Amino acid sequence: MFFLVGGGAARAQVLVGATPFGPVFSGLRPAGADTALFLLARARRVGVSTFVQTTGARGYLQLGPRQQLRYRVGTDMIYDSRGTPPFVREDYGADVAHVFALDAANHWQLGQQLHYDQSRANATRTGLWLGRLGYQRRLRPAGAADSLSQLHLTVLGGLATDRRNGRTDAGVAYGFDAAALYFLNGTAAPPLALRVLGTRSRLGPRTMQRLVAEAAGEQAFLADAPVTVQGRLGYRTNRAEDYLLGSVQRIQSDTVLAQAGATYKVNDYATLRSDNSVLLPTRAFLYRRLSEGADTLQDVGYRQRELDTRQELRFGRPRLQASIVFNYRERTRAYYLDNSRRLSAPRLAAALSREQVKDITEQTTLWQGSLTWLPTPRHSLDVVGTAQLLRVDAPSKDNQQTRDEAQHLARLTWTGRWAGAFRTTLGVAGEYRQTVFIRAGLSAENYVDHLLHWEPGFTWAPGKWSIRSQYHLWVSYQVRDQPTEQARNRASRVLEQTQSITYQLRPRLLLLADYVRRENRVGQLNWAQFRESPLDTSVTHDFSLGARQGWAGPRGSTSLRLGYRLLEQRNYGRAALLPEATAANPSPQLIYLHNITRQHGPEVAVERHAVAGFNLTASLWLQWLRTFSTYTVGKGTFLGSSYSALDLDRETTRVLPYFELTAEWRVGRR
């Protein structure tokens, strides 16, 4: 159920928002409102043979001073021309809701809702009709300033259909929804919220059921030394059933949540915050046979406990801000079996042992500190440091995932603003990661990773010019622990640079040039001698040049962008050249192979924003795609990927229009 209220009630919608069984609206619009309609269409090409399309329409009809109709329809499709069938996803959906106020004060409402959902790719179709009787009233009618504290009660009942796996099921659906908001400290503060929701539908041999109960609130104490306490309690249970291997699979989910937090303002400069939560989810996968001759699966489930605590101290002065955070998270999961197949004791013990291999406990401890210092009004220095330890414990000896992961990070960023609209940034960071598998089965995977980051950049905007340049270089040295695994040591370097230049030729004519380059080099590392041998290199160039012209008038604004874009990807590596059948030497020969993919062509983009409510964004990149290879012959032989001379001489050329279109149209008043 929606609570359509303004201001502070927006936060409450997270707690008491709509549900699949609830109506798609709450209150009525004013009697004088016009018919409204919102149309949306999106289409774009995302790959050589893949397209995405989304369409939708939603709106409302004011049928009288107390009567209203709301609707929503849409499609969502992913199309791949190479598939059989070609549609990866083809979904349709529709909602229609009608409401009628029984009294002038709008305390009682009578309505109905129709829902339809179809996925042709998955061969599923669902339908739902629900009648609705609702009651709402203000909780503080004497307070004219508080019109948001409200109580809502709703009773639902109707019919549901579901078609999947070649079966069509139908049955009754019913539920209730009770929610209350109480703004104890004014509408600017978060309210006390309470909600209880229950839904159930019987679809032939299957039953869908849901129950949600939540309470949340926040209260301030001690006017001289402010303390604010937040709390939340919740319980959810969900039962979903579907067909699986001649049986009905029931997934039973139950979750208990308790959360408590507090904020204490120590003085004008320091604040202490605490947030603590406990989550107790359980899951059970239960099976029942559809016929006597059908086999069934073993009932299984798990119990889980999640603890999370976060303590934060913040200090803020005009030229100095600092914070320190401690965070601890723990997640424990334990599996169990019900002897639904009536196994003997030895077989049940063996099956339980197989499930308990997945039992696991994860503990994460995190310390984080940050400092921002402004030595002068035009310069700032940021320092961030983190230390994190992840401990994974698997009780079963057959589970090799027991490990420790440690991470330490220190980052320093300096920002300076100079005369002439010139700004510079410089970032330096160092990171240390270590992974240690405790059990011998994966001890060969133990490694230490050393990472360095270098991030300089500047922005300069003199007059009509705007120049922006950013660089990011990070180096990683991954070293294995065991001496026998040193051949797997790797060194990688990634360099990213972005250059952007704009020039305002006329008030509405802008010239643009952008260049992005990314280079990734991977090599085999000899850590003892600190030497490396290159293994693979990839370089990507992305260059675009264009101009954008804008027009503005009383009916809206329009912009047109024309340009040219070049995207080139180069992969460098070693391979083997297969000898010809008549060659005297039958051994594959070492070659240095370059695989090149080049995409280039003109670009055009149009944007239209009309005052009447019509917005259009369209772009087209008519690209010429070419893939080919070049190589040079080296000395000696090579064992690895092998190609013949005929394979390396092949090239592919295509013309591909990459497009993107978004159209929005609002009819009537919002």
XYZ file of C-alpha atoms in Angstrom:
670
model
C 0.000 0.000 0.000
C 1.321 3.423 -0.938
C 1.345 6.336 1.470
C 1.303 9.264 -0.937
C 2.503 11.982 1.388
C 5.116 14.660 1.039
C 8.181 15.797 2.909
C 9.263 13.489 5.710
C 6.931 10.693 4.613
C 9.210 9.806 1.691
C 11.436 7.869 4.099
C 8.456 5.963 5.410
C 7.600 4.590 1.966
C 10.637 2.339 2.225
C 9.055 0.636 5.209
C 5.454 0.546 4.075
C 5.782 0.512 0.303
C 3.729 -1.417 -2.240
C 3.621 -5.212 -2.423
C 2.716 -7.571 -5.296
C -0.736 -8.083 -3.756
C -1.286 -4.421 -2.887
C -2.944 -1.795 -5.047
C -0.886 0.303 -7.423
C -2.238 3.488 -5.868
C -3.620 4.800 -2.605
C -5.587 8.007 -2.482
C -7.602 9.826 -5.104
C -6.334 12.745 -7.136
C -8.140 16.086 -7.002
C -11.467 16.137 -8.840
C -10.274 18.784 -11.287
C -7.200 16.873 -12.457
C -6.937 16.117 -16.176
C -6.501 12.688 -17.692
C -2.767 11.862 -17.608
C -0.708 9.462 -19.703
C 3.008 8.734 -19.763
C 4.501 6.843 -22.735
C 8.021 5.460 -22.791
C 9.982 3.664 -25.516
C 13.636 2.609 -25.466
C 15.595 0.630 -28.032
C 19.323 0.131 -28.532
C 21.845 -2.197 -30.016
C 24.187 -3.702 -27.440
C 26.153 -6.155 -29.573
C 26.754 -7.456 -33.051
C 23.501 -9.429 -32.965
C 21.881 -8.337 -29.689
C 19.171 -5.695 -29.259
C 17.263 -4.421 -26.225
C 13.789 -2.920 -26.333
C 11.549 -1.545 -23.581
C 8.124 0.046 -23.979
C 5.658 1.195 -21.381
C 2.585 3.286 -20.721
C 1.076 4.336 -17.434
C -1.488 6.874 -16.376
C -4.774 7.512 -14.646
C -8.321 8.467 -15.518
C -10.399 10.668 -13.220
C -13.883 9.197 -13.588
C -15.521 11.544 -11.117
C -14.928 13.348 -7.830
C -14.576 10.010 -5.966
C -13.577 7.551 -8.666
C -10.269 6.901 -10.385
C -8.669 4.354 -12.705
C -4.925 3.727 -12.887
C -3.132 1.520 -15.370
C 0.329 0.376 -16.343
C 1.405 -1.775 -19.322
C 4.827 -2.568 -20.683
C 7.173 -4.902 -22.535
C 10.801 -5.850 -21.930
C 12.734 -7.710 -24.612
C 16.266 -8.869 -25.382
C 16.689 -10.113 -28.934
C 19.627 -12.142 -30.276
C 19.331 -12.998 -33.948
C 21.694 -15.969 -33.590
C 19.529 -17.813 -31.052
C 16.864 -20.454 -31.567
C 14.404 -19.053 -30.733
C 15.927 -15.630 -31.300
C 14.417 -14.055 -28.174
C 16.565 -14.272 -25.044
C 13.854 -12.523 -23.045
C 10.338 -11.517 -24.072
C 8.242 -10.267 -21.165
C 4.850 -8.550 -21.090
C 3.102 -7.029 -18.096
C -0.042 -5.042 -17.294
C -1.755 -3.628 -14.186
C -5.138 -1.945 -13.974
C -6.533 -0.632 -10.689
C -9.889 0.995 -9.993
C -10.859 2.710 -6.746
C -14.013 4.373 -5.511
C -14.332 6.455 -2.342
C -17.443 5.491 -0.400
C -17.612 8.689 1.664
C -16.727 12.332 1.157
C -13.976 12.181 3.804
C -12.277 9.335 1.858
C -12.126 7.071 4.917
C -13.558 4.040 3.114
C -12.428 2.885 -0.332
C -13.675 0.091 -2.530
C -11.593 -1.069 -5.483
C -10.217 -3.828 -7.626
C -6.988 -4.669 -9.410
C -6.066 -6.742 -12.468
C -2.519 -7.999 -12.977
C -1.063 -9.874 -15.960
C 2.483 -11.059 -16.528
C 3.833 -13.218 -19.368
C 7.293 -14.454 -20.247
C 7.260 -16.132 -23.637
C 10.894 -17.151 -23.458
C 10.239 -19.066 -20.200
C 6.723 -20.189 -21.233
C 5.115 -18.744 -18.089
C 1.976 -16.658 -17.676
C 0.333 -15.363 -14.498
C -2.892 -13.466 -13.893
C -4.515 -11.994 -10.803
C -7.785 -10.254 -9.957
C -8.197 -8.794 -6.509
C -11.031 -6.949 -4.868
C -10.048 -4.419 -2.235
C -11.775 -2.823 0.742
C -9.711 -0.169 2.479
C -10.059 2.101 5.472
C -7.832 5.015 6.415
C -7.926 7.762 9.017
C -5.693 10.374 10.578
C -4.128 9.457 13.890
C -3.901 13.059 15.093
C -7.041 14.729 13.772
C -6.785 17.550 16.300
C -3.337 18.605 15.028
C -3.785 20.627 11.860
C -0.019 20.668 11.252
C 0.195 16.870 11.183
C -1.818 15.403 8.330
C 0.679 12.589 7.682
C 0.144 10.409 10.765
C -2.291 7.878 9.384
C -3.676 4.389 9.847
C -4.406 2.219 6.786
C -6.283 -1.089 6.819
C -6.909 -3.156 3.682
C -8.587 -6.494 2.991
C -7.913 -8.238 -0.338
C -9.558 -11.188 -2.065
C -9.801 -12.599 -5.588
C -8.650 -15.182 -8.122
C -5.207 -16.110 -9.476
C -3.971 -18.167 -12.444
C -0.504 -19.491 -13.195
C 0.745 -21.349 -16.267
C 4.219 -22.917 -16.387
C 5.898 -26.236 -17.163
C 2.946 -27.156 -19.384
C 0.494 -26.848 -16.478
C -2.272 -24.339 -15.865
C -3.263 -23.779 -12.245
C -5.987 -21.563 -10.820
C -7.227 -20.776 -7.345
C -8.220 -18.166 -4.816
C -5.988 -15.391 -3.482
C -6.573 -13.282 -0.416
C -4.706 -11.153 2.070
C -4.659 -8.192 4.407
C -2.472 -5.153 4.948
C -2.319 -2.962 8.061
C 0.078 -0.044 8.323
C 0.463 2.991 10.530
C 2.687 6.052 10.492
C 3.005 8.305 13.523
C 5.094 11.482 13.314
C 5.811 11.941 16.990
C 8.525 14.593 16.516
C 7.062 16.498 13.576
C 6.984 15.780 9.881
C 10.659 16.691 9.426
C 11.790 13.747 11.602
C 11.421 10.057 10.744
C 8.095 8.602 11.911
C 7.288 5.577 13.978
C 6.134 2.945 11.465
C 4.272 -0.319 11.934
C 3.169 -2.762 9.279
C 1.675 -6.239 9.126
C 1.013 -7.843 5.745
C -0.221 -11.307 4.870
C -1.038 -12.854 1.474
C -1.932 -16.356 0.348
C -2.892 -17.953 -2.955
C -3.790 -21.568 -3.718
C -2.870 -22.628 -7.252
C -3.900 -26.252 -7.679
C -1.378 -28.392 -5.824
C 0.780 -25.358 -5.044
C 0.438 -22.735 -2.331
C 2.066 -19.306 -2.237
C 2.127 -17.564 1.115
C 3.752 -14.516 2.647
C 3.697 -12.762 6.022
C 5.596 -9.601 6.909
C 5.624 -7.787 10.250
C 7.834 -4.742 10.761
C 8.187 -1.943 13.293
C 10.692 0.894 13.071
C 11.216 4.183 14.816
C 13.595 6.861 15.982
C 13.549 8.985 19.116
C 15.728 11.829 20.392
C 16.657 12.302 24.070
C 18.595 14.751 26.218
C 18.252 18.258 24.817
C 21.594 19.465 26.224
C 23.556 16.410 25.045
C 21.538 15.095 22.091
C 21.140 11.355 21.851
C 19.093 9.794 19.063
C 18.134 6.128 19.229
C 16.920 4.116 16.241
C 15.420 0.655 16.302
C 13.806 -1.852 13.991
C 12.199 -5.251 14.460
C 10.989 -7.451 11.677
C 9.794 -10.928 10.838
C 9.210 -12.372 7.379
C 8.068 -15.760 6.229
C 7.619 -16.740 2.625
C 6.437 -19.965 1.045
C 6.940 -20.446 -2.704
C 6.155 -23.656 -4.557
C 7.003 -24.794 -8.087
C 7.239 -27.993 -10.108
C 10.517 -29.925 -10.213
C 11.178 -33.489 -11.465
C 7.686 -34.832 -10.892
C 7.439 -33.183 -7.487
C 6.337 -29.902 -6.007
C 9.312 -28.035 -4.575
C 8.550 -25.841 -1.609
C 11.019 -23.130 -0.647
C 10.259 -22.009 2.886
C 12.040 -18.829 3.976
C 11.855 -17.394 7.488
C 13.810 -14.377 8.674
C 13.994 -12.534 11.996
C 15.624 -9.099 12.095
C 16.596 -6.909 15.044
C 18.450 -3.647 14.570
C 19.420 -0.964 17.084
C 21.460 2.167 16.639
C 22.280 5.411 18.369
C 23.823 8.764 17.560
C 25.481 10.793 20.296
C 26.672 14.332 19.714
C 29.687 14.617 22.009
C 30.155 18.351 21.344
C 29.906 20.798 18.472
C 32.730 19.025 16.618
C 32.484 15.326 17.454
C 29.734 12.758 16.837
C 29.630 9.110 17.814
C 27.406 6.692 15.867
C 26.602 3.052 16.504
C 24.648 0.629 14.327
C 24.088 -3.002 15.309
C 21.925 -5.693 13.735
C 21.166 -9.393 14.005
C 19.653 -11.333 11.105
C 18.466 -14.925 11.520
C 17.375 -16.378 8.151
C 16.456 -20.027 7.623
C 15.717 -21.781 4.343
C 14.125 -25.164 3.752
C 13.777 -26.968 0.408
C 10.957 -29.486 0.772
C 9.534 -31.871 -1.845
C 6.292 -33.793 -2.185
C 5.369 -36.234 -4.947
C 2.708 -35.472 -7.511
C 2.042 -39.198 -8.023
C 2.851 -42.446 -6.270
C 5.238 -43.597 -8.967
C 7.267 -40.400 -9.033
C 10.556 -40.143 -7.166
C 11.296 -37.204 -4.927
C 14.336 -35.322 -3.740
C 15.780 -35.174 -0.265
C 14.436 -32.412 2.005
C 17.279 -30.079 2.942
C 17.696 -26.720 4.578
C 20.070 -24.434 6.417
C 20.096 -22.093 9.375
C 22.070 -18.883 9.254
C 23.142 -16.176 11.678
C 24.390 -12.764 10.587
C 25.839 -10.218 12.996
C 26.859 -6.715 11.981
C 28.168 -3.919 14.155
C 29.532 -0.566 13.044
C 31.001 2.080 15.345
C 31.988 5.447 13.928
C 33.539 8.561 15.462
C 33.530 11.760 13.390
C 35.357 14.998 14.093
C 34.760 18.150 12.076
C 36.338 21.596 12.192
C 36.341 24.240 9.424
C 39.779 23.147 8.151
C 40.043 19.621 9.488
C 37.675 16.638 9.233
C 38.506 13.157 10.485
C 36.735 9.890 11.107
C 37.517 6.421 12.374
C 35.284 3.406 11.745
C 35.236 -0.079 13.213
C 33.075 -2.675 11.475
C 32.626 -6.347 12.331
C 30.500 -8.793 10.327
C 29.920 -12.474 10.965
C 27.928 -14.947 8.909
C 27.434 -18.571 9.935
C 25.521 -21.133 7.875
C 24.769 -24.729 8.890
C 22.929 -27.286 6.722
C 20.601 -30.020 7.951
C 18.547 -32.875 6.465
C 15.077 -34.253 7.082
C 14.853 -37.966 6.429
C 12.033 -37.534 3.890
C 13.249 -40.494 1.796
C 13.371 -42.810 4.822
C 17.042 -43.629 4.418
C 18.805 -46.050 6.671
C 21.009 -44.617 9.384
C 24.323 -45.108 7.482
C 22.907 -43.634 4.248
C 21.358 -40.712 6.126
C 24.683 -40.001 7.841
C 26.476 -40.065 4.481
C 23.918 -37.716 2.897
C 24.121 -35.356 5.868
C 27.907 -35.351 5.641
C 27.709 -34.349 1.961
C 25.461 -31.416 2.817
C 27.548 -30.297 5.782
C 30.547 -29.876 3.511
C 28.942 -26.527 2.644
C 28.800 -25.352 6.290
C 30.785 -22.163 6.627
C 31.595 -19.271 8.955
C 32.827 -15.900 7.666
C 34.216 -13.186 9.946
C 35.229 -9.774 8.614
C 36.966 -7.165 10.752
C 37.515 -3.716 9.255
C 39.266 -0.616 10.562
C 39.084 2.531 8.450
C 40.356 6.024 9.064
C 40.123 9.170 6.964
C 41.492 12.684 7.295
C 40.835 15.803 5.230
C 43.020 18.863 5.859
C 42.735 22.261 4.217
C 46.106 23.994 4.827
C 44.910 26.907 2.667
C 41.485 27.750 1.222
C 42.621 26.593 -2.241
C 44.394 23.351 -1.324
C 43.252 20.143 0.364
C 44.901 16.924 1.456
C 42.953 13.650 1.893
C 44.372 10.597 3.639
C 42.542 7.250 3.828
C 43.721 4.060 5.469
C 41.999 0.692 5.804
C 42.880 -2.636 7.368
C 40.617 -5.631 6.804
C 40.800 -9.279 7.776
C 38.465 -11.934 6.400
C 38.510 -15.327 8.084
C 36.630 -18.200 6.429
C 36.203 -21.384 8.433
C 34.674 -24.566 6.966
C 34.233 -27.235 9.670
C 34.224 -30.131 7.187
C 37.651 -31.479 6.281
C 36.426 -32.034 2.725
C 35.894 -28.300 2.259
C 39.175 -26.677 1.296
C 37.896 -23.073 1.475
C 39.211 -22.410 4.995
C 41.408 -19.362 4.536
C 42.489 -15.928 5.779
C 42.489 -12.835 3.583
C 44.233 -9.695 4.799
C 44.130 -6.329 3.077
C 45.895 -3.073 3.932
C 45.420 0.140 1.959
C 46.794 3.669 2.291
C 45.794 6.464 -0.088
C 46.953 10.079 -0.270
C 45.208 12.620 -2.523
C 46.218 16.259 -2.914
C 44.004 18.774 -4.721
C 45.160 22.260 -5.608
C 43.284 25.157 -7.166
C 45.401 27.814 -8.854
C 44.867 31.088 -10.629
C 43.364 31.059 -14.105
C 40.798 28.324 -13.401
C 43.591 25.755 -13.178
C 43.150 22.745 -10.887
C 45.505 19.821 -10.277
C 45.083 16.516 -8.479
C 47.608 13.927 -7.445
C 46.741 10.592 -5.899
C 49.149 7.971 -4.554
C 48.095 4.663 -3.032
C 49.682 1.449 -1.862
C 47.872 -1.801 -1.198
C 48.924 -5.133 0.279
C 46.788 -8.275 0.005
C 47.541 -11.722 1.334
C 45.518 -14.908 0.925
C 46.402 -18.018 2.928
C 44.493 -21.300 2.526
C 44.778 -23.239 5.770
C 44.318 -26.763 4.460
C 46.914 -28.453 2.264
C 44.538 -29.103 -0.639
C 44.685 -25.469 -1.803
C 47.915 -24.315 -0.192
C 49.453 -23.957 -3.661
C 47.061 -21.032 -4.204
C 48.521 -18.962 -1.350
C 49.821 -15.656 -2.639
C 50.734 -12.086 -1.758
C 49.664 -9.201 -3.973
C 51.492 -5.863 -3.947
C 49.665 -2.982 -5.649
C 50.719 0.591 -6.353
C 48.511 3.381 -7.721
C 49.559 6.678 -9.338
C 46.743 9.086 -10.267
C 47.743 12.558 -11.535
C 45.409 14.899 -13.406
C 44.512 18.480 -14.116
C 41.609 20.635 -15.297
C 42.098 24.000 -17.017
C 39.308 26.274 -18.221
C 40.778 29.481 -19.695
C 38.005 31.487 -21.322
C 36.212 29.510 -24.010
C 38.531 26.528 -23.618
C 38.107 23.609 -21.243
C 40.873 21.024 -20.977
C 40.715 17.970 -18.726
C 43.373 15.288 -18.392
C 43.335 12.276 -16.072
C 45.798 9.385 -15.664
C 45.646 6.238 -13.596
C 48.530 3.793 -13.445
C 48.310 0.757 -11.195
C 50.907 -1.977 -10.899
C 50.333 -5.382 -9.350
C 52.934 -7.982 -8.350
C 51.328 -11.293 -7.408
C 53.771 -13.689 -5.761
C 52.994 -17.308 -4.852
C 54.154 -18.600 -1.479
C 55.440 -22.045 -2.401
C 58.780 -22.327 -4.253
C 57.298 -24.878 -6.668
C 54.642 -22.355 -7.798
C 56.967 -19.466 -8.689
C 56.315 -19.981 -12.419
C 52.752 -18.715 -11.767
C 53.905 -15.353 -10.423
C 52.410 -12.516 -12.419
C 53.105 -8.829 -12.884
C 50.483 -6.602 -14.460
C 50.411 -2.942 -15.365
C 47.314 -1.019 -16.335
C 47.475 2.532 -17.639
C 44.328 4.528 -18.282
C 44.383 8.052 -19.606
C 41.530 10.370 -20.519
C 41.928 13.596 -22.486
C 39.010 15.917 -23.120
C 39.030 19.306 -24.876
C 36.056 21.569 -25.545
C 35.873 24.988 -27.181
C 32.842 27.307 -27.111
C 32.918 28.603 -30.672
C 29.601 30.434 -30.350
C 27.110 30.721 -27.473
C 25.271 27.589 -28.669
C 27.990 25.858 -30.700
C 30.464 23.675 -28.829
C 33.432 21.792 -30.341
C 34.484 18.581 -28.574
C 37.396 16.169 -28.738
C 37.830 13.144 -26.444
C 40.509 10.476 -26.286
C 40.624 7.462 -23.961
C 43.465 4.965 -23.925
C 43.775 1.810 -21.835
C 46.808 -0.442 -21.861
C 47.047 -3.710 -19.947
C 50.326 -5.648 -19.790
C 50.632 -9.054 -18.128
C 53.972 -10.755 -17.630
C 55.593 -13.682 -15.849
C 57.372 -12.420 -12.733
C 60.679 -13.535 -11.241
C 60.246 -12.049 -7.769
C 63.689 -13.017 -6.463
C 65.447 -11.117 -9.304
C 62.552 -8.682 -9.804
C 62.417 -9.370 -13.535
C 59.475 -10.140 -15.785
C 58.830 -11.661 -19.205
C 55.859 -10.296 -21.194
C 52.995 -12.717 -21.832
C 50.071 -10.674 -23.097
C 49.351 -7.041 -23.888
C 46.120 -5.340 -24.906
C 45.716 -1.700 -25.926
C 42.441 0.125 -26.567
C 42.135 3.518 -28.253
C 38.855 5.437 -28.247
C 38.882 8.767 -30.094
C 35.921 10.973 -30.931
C 35.697 14.397 -32.522
C 32.543 16.419 -33.037
C 30.442 19.535 -32.613
C 27.210 20.193 -30.745
C 24.722 22.873 -31.754
C 21.808 23.883 -29.564
C 18.588 25.774 -30.146
C 16.133 27.087 -27.569
C 12.662 28.489 -28.023
C 9.345 28.944 -26.247
C 8.324 25.345 -27.070
C 11.499 23.662 -25.823
C 15.152 23.070 -26.599
C 16.937 20.984 -29.234
C 20.557 19.936 -29.633
C 22.336 18.225 -32.526
C 25.707 16.534 -32.258
C 27.742 15.490 -35.298
C 31.075 13.779 -35.101
C 33.366 10.886 -35.891
C 34.480 8.059 -33.605
C 37.311 5.550 -33.833
C 37.585 2.560 -31.472
C 40.541 0.218 -31.895
C 41.512 -2.788 -29.799
C 44.906 -4.450 -30.181
C 45.978 -7.687 -28.491
C 49.632 -8.647 -28.498
C 50.869 -12.135 -27.647
C 52.898 -15.135 -28.682
C 51.585 -18.022 -30.780
C 52.767 -20.783 -33.071
C 52.675 -20.797 -36.881
C 51.852 -24.224 -38.270
C 54.188 -25.309 -41.086
C 52.897 -25.970 -44.559
C 52.450 -29.547 -45.716
C 55.514 -29.323 -47.974
C 57.758 -27.685 -45.369
C 61.000 -29.452 -44.503
C 60.740 -28.504 -40.794
C 57.446 -29.818 -39.300
C 57.868 -27.969 -35.972
C 55.561 -24.997 -35.184
C 57.450 -21.714 -35.354
C 57.249 -18.896 -32.816
C 55.418 -15.789 -33.996
C 54.503 -12.494 -32.319
C 50.792 -12.150 -33.077
C 48.756 -8.941 -33.210
C 44.937 -9.282 -33.261
C 43.314 -5.996 -34.270
C 39.647 -4.970 -34.130
C 38.885 -1.548 -35.595
C 35.502 0.187 -35.458
C 35.068 3.651 -36.932
C 32.428 5.795 -38.550
C 30.305 8.937 -38.244
C 28.144 9.706 -35.220
C 24.961 11.716 -34.965
C 22.906 12.434 -31.838
C 19.720 14.454 -31.358
C 18.037 15.600 -28.148
C 14.664 17.299 -27.924
C 13.040 18.546 -24.715
C 9.638 20.106 -25.301
C 7.642 22.166 -22.860
C 4.576 20.144 -23.866
C 6.098 17.060 -22.203
C 7.774 15.299 -25.136
C 11.440 14.298 -24.766
C 13.490 12.500 -27.410
C 17.075 11.274 -27.329
C 18.463 9.441 -30.355
C 21.993 8.539 -31.419
C 23.520 6.562 -34.278
C 27.062 5.353 -34.792
C 27.409 3.984 -38.329
C 30.543 1.942 -37.876
C 32.738 0.005 -40.224
C 33.988 -3.060 -38.366
C 37.200 -4.752 -39.417
C 39.048 -7.570 -37.656
C 42.400 -8.833 -38.905
C 45.771 -10.137 -37.692
C 49.402 -9.343 -38.325
C 52.463 -11.165 -37.086
C 56.224 -11.286 -37.185
C 58.244 -14.486 -37.123
C 60.497 -15.099 -34.128
C 63.296 -17.527 -33.425
C 62.675 -21.045 -32.192
C 59.481 -22.996 -31.578
C 56.456 -22.359 -29.377
C 54.000 -24.670 -27.639
C 50.567 -23.078 -27.286
C 47.909 -21.605 -29.551
C 48.670 -22.554 -33.170
C 47.472 -20.988 -36.425
C 48.050 -21.657 -40.085
C 49.066 -18.921 -42.497
C 45.629 -19.150 -44.121
C 43.919 -18.535 -40.758
C 46.017 -15.442 -40.080
C 45.329 -13.998 -43.528
C 41.560 -13.986 -42.978
C 39.853 -10.733 -42.123
C 36.261 -9.730 -41.403
C 34.557 -6.536 -42.540
C 31.022 -5.478 -41.698
C 28.912 -2.357 -41.524
C 27.027 -2.166 -38.230
C 24.695 0.675 -37.210
C 24.837 1.019 -33.426
C 21.834 3.035 -32.308
C 20.075 4.133 -29.135
C 16.612 5.691 -28.927
C 14.632 6.958 -25.932
C 11.277 8.703 -26.276
C 9.086 10.005 -23.449
C 5.729 11.720 -23.810
C 3.589 13.093 -21.016
C -0.013 13.792 -21.933
C -2.021 15.869 -19.515
C -0.971 17.339 -16.198
C 1.408 15.538 -13.866
